[in-house]
Coordinates of N, CA and C in Angstrom, one line a residue:
L1 N 0.9 -1.1 -0.1 CA -0.3 0.2 0.1 C 0.7 1.4 -0.1
A2 N 1.9 1.4 0.5 CA 2.8 2.4 0.7 C 3.3 3.0 -0.8
Y3 N 3.3 2.2 -2.1 CA 3.8 2.7 -3.2 C 2.6 3.2 -4.1
Y4 N 1.5 2.9 -3.4 CA 0.1 3.1 -3.8 C -0.1 4.7 -3.5
Y5 N 0.0 4.7 -2.1 CA 0.1 6.3 -1.4 C 1.1 7.0 -1.8
L6 N 2.3 6.7 -2.3 CA 3.2 7.4 -3.0 C 2.5 8.1 -4.3
G7 N 2.3 6.9 -5.3 CA 1.8 7.2 -6.6 C 0.7 8.4 -6.5
K8 N -0.3 8.5 -5.3 CA -1.5 9.5 -5.2 C -0.8 10.9 -4.7
M9 N 0.2 11.0 -4.0 CA 0.8 12.0 -3.4 C 1.5 12.6 -4.9
R10 N 2.8 11.6 -5.6 CA 2.9 12.0 -6.5 C 2.2 12.7 -7.6
S11 N 0.8 12.0 -8.0 CA -0.2 12.6 -8.7 C -0.7 14.1 -8.4
A12 N -0.8 14.1 -7.0 CA -1.3 15.4 -6.8 C -0.5 16.4 -6.9
Q13 N 0.6 16.4 -7.2 CA 1.8 17.5 -7.3 C 2.0 17.9 -8.6
G14 N 1.0 17.5 -9.4 CA 1.3 18.1 -10.8 C 1.7 17.2 -12.0
K15 N 1.8 17.9 -13.3 CA 2.3 17.0 -14.4 C 3.5 16.4 -14.3
K16 N 4.3 17.4 -13.7 CA 5.7 17.0 -13.9 C 6.0 15.8 -13.1
E17 N 5.6 15.3 -12.2 CA 5.2 14.0 -11.2 C 4.8 13.0 -11.7
Q18 N 4.0 13.1 -13.0 CA 3.3 12.0 -13.5 C 4.4 11.2 -13.6
K19 N 5.4 10.7 -14.4 CA 6.0 9.5 -14.4 C 6.6 8.8 -12.6
L20 N 6.8 9.9 -12.0 CA 7.0 9.1 -10.7 C 6.0 8.6 -10.4
S21 N 4.8 9.2 -10.1 CA 3.5 8.5 -9.7 C 3.3 7.3 -10.6
E22 N 3.1 7.3 -11.9 CA 3.2 5.9 -12.8 C 3.9 5.0 -12.2
Q23 N 5.4 5.0 -12.1 CA 6.6 4.0 -11.4 C 5.9 3.8 -9.9
A24 N 5.1 4.6 -9.3 CA 4.9 3.9 -7.7 C 3.6 2.9 -8.2
Y25 N 2.7 3.5 -8.7 CA 1.6 2.5 -9.2 C 1.9 1.2 -9.7
E26 N 3.0 1.3 -10.3 CA 3.3 -0.1 -11.2 C 4.0 -0.8 -10.2
K27 N 5.1 -0.2 -9.1 CA 5.4 -1.2 -8.2 C 4.2 -1.4 -7.3
A28 N 3.2 -0.8 -7.0 CA 2.2 -1.2 -5.9 C 2.1 -2.6 -6.8
L29 N 1.5 -2.6 -7.8 CA 0.8 -4.0 -8.8 C 2.0 -4.6 -9.0
Q30 N 3.4 -4.5 -9.0 CA 4.2 -5.4 -9.1 C 4.0 -6.3 -7.4
T31 N 3.9 -5.2 -6.3 CA 3.9 -5.8 -5.0 C 2.7 -6.7 -4.8
K32 N 1.5 -6.3 -5.1 CA 0.5 -6.7 -5.0 C -0.4 -7.1 -6.4
P33 N -0.4 -7.7 -7.0 CA -0.7 -7.5 -8.7 C -2.4 -7.6 -8.4
E34 N -3.3 -8.3 -7.6 CA -4.8 -8.1 -7.1 C -5.2 -6.8 -6.4
F35 N -4.2 -6.1 -6.5 CA -4.5 -4.6 -5.9 C -5.8 -3.8 -6.7
E36 N -6.9 -3.9 -6.7 CA -7.8 -3.3 -7.4 C -7.6 -1.9 -7.7
E37 N -7.3 -1.0 -6.4 CA -7.3 0.4 -6.2 C -6.2 0.9 -7.2
G38 N -5.3 0.0 -7.1 CA -3.8 0.3 -7.8 C -3.8 0.2 -9.0
A39 N -4.7 -0.7 -9.7 CA -4.9 -0.8 -11.0 C -6.0 0.2 -11.6
L40 N -7.0 0.6 -10.7 CA -7.7 1.8 -11.2 C -7.3 3.2 -11.4
A41 N -6.2 3.3 -10.2 CA -5.3 4.6 -9.9 C -4.3 4.7 -11.3
L42 N -3.5 3.6 -11.7 CA -2.6 3.5 -12.7 C -3.4 3.9 -14.4
S43 N -4.7 3.2 -14.4 CA -5.5 3.1 -15.3 C -6.3 4.8 -15.6
D44 N -6.4 5.4 -14.6 CA -7.2 6.7 -14.6 C -5.9 7.7 -14.8
L45 N -4.4 7.4 -14.5 CA -3.5 8.3 -14.9 C -3.1 8.2 -16.2
Y46 N -3.0 7.0 -17.1 CA -2.7 6.6 -17.8 C -3.9 7.6 -19.1
R47 N -5.2 7.6 -18.6 CA -6.2 8.5 -19.3 C -5.9 9.5 -19.3
K48 N -6.0 10.4 -17.9 CA -5.5 11.8 -18.0 C -4.4 12.4 -19.0
N49 N -3.4 11.4 -19.0 CA -2.2 11.7 -20.0 C -2.5 11.2 -21.5
G50 N -4.0 10.9 -21.6 CA -4.1 10.4 -22.9 C -3.8 9.6 -23.5
D51 N -3.7 8.3 -23.0 CA -3.3 7.2 -23.3 C -4.2 6.4 -22.6
K52 N -5.6 6.4 -23.8 CA -6.6 5.5 -23.3 C -6.2 3.9 -23.6
T53 N -5.5 4.0 -24.8 CA -5.4 2.3 -25.1 C -4.3 1.1 -24.1
R54 N -3.7 2.4 -23.3 CA -2.7 1.5 -22.1 C -3.9 1.4 -21.4
S55 N -4.5 2.4 -20.9 CA -5.7 2.3 -19.7 C -6.6 1.3 -20.1
L56 N -7.1 1.0 -21.6 CA -8.1 -0.1 -21.7 C -7.3 -1.7 -20.9
K57 N -5.9 -1.7 -21.7 CA -5.3 -3.1 -21.9 C -5.2 -3.2 -20.2
L58 N -4.7 -2.3 -19.5 CA -4.2 -2.6 -17.8 C -5.5 -2.9 -17.5
L59 N -6.8 -2.5 -17.6 CA -8.3 -3.1 -17.1 C -8.9 -4.3 -17.7
E60 N -8.5 -4.4 -18.7 CA -8.6 -5.8 -19.4 C -7.9 -6.9 -18.9
S61 N -6.7 -6.9 -18.9 CA -6.0 -7.5 -18.0 C -6.1 -7.9 -16.9
F62 N -6.3 -6.9 -15.7 CA -6.6 -7.4 -14.6 C -8.2 -8.3 -14.6
Q63 N -9.2 -7.9 -15.1 CA -10.2 -8.8 -15.4 C -10.0 -9.7 -15.9
E64 N -9.1 -10.0 -16.7 CA -8.7 -11.5 -17.1 C -7.9 -12.2 -15.7
Q65 N -7.0 -11.7 -15.5 CA -6.4 -12.2 -14.1 C -7.1 -12.7 -12.9
F66 N -7.7 -11.7 -12.6 CA -8.5 -11.7 -11.3 C -9.9 -11.8 -11.3
G67 N -10.6 -11.9 -12.7 CA -12.3 -12.1 -12.5 C -13.0 -10.8 -12.5
P68 N -14.0 -10.8 -12.9 CA -15.0 -9.6 -12.7 C -15.3 -9.1 -11.4
K69 N -14.9 -7.5 -11.6 CA -14.8 -6.8 -10.5 C -15.6 -5.7 -10.9
K70 N -16.6 -5.2 -9.9 CA -17.8 -4.2 -10.4 C -16.7 -2.7 -11.2
S71 N -16.2 -2.3 -9.8 CA -15.4 -1.3 -10.4 C -14.8 -1.1 -11.5
I72 N -13.9 -2.2 -12.1 CA -12.9 -2.3 -13.2 C -13.9 -2.1 -14.6
A73 N -15.0 -3.0 -14.2 CA -15.9 -3.4 -15.1 C -16.6 -2.1 -15.3
Y74 N -17.4 -1.0 -14.5 CA -17.1 0.0 -14.7 C -16.5 1.4 -15.2
E75 N -14.8 1.2 -15.0 CA -14.2 1.8 -15.6 C -14.0 1.8 -16.9
L76 N -13.9 0.3 -17.5 CA -14.0 -0.4 -18.8 C -15.3 0.3 -19.9
S77 N -16.2 0.9 -18.9 CA -17.4 0.9 -19.9 C -17.4 2.4 -20.0
Q78 N -16.3 3.3 -19.4 CA -16.3 4.7 -19.4 C -15.5 5.2 -20.4
I79 N -14.4 4.0 -20.6 CA -13.3 4.5 -22.0 C -13.9 4.4 -23.5

């Protein structure tokens, strides 16, 4: 969870911290791949940076690996 919160903090610091935020979210998912909130946060970061394709792939992959999740399905419907 520490990497997730580090990512949230970096994301809130603005555009120049986005790469560090992305790295923190990725580390959170490496540490705990089934961490739904981490996947959602990273997906949201990708979308905010204009990379809808990467966001979509991340969420689809999460669903394939860990089964259907309501919050992930909702985000997929918004892309």
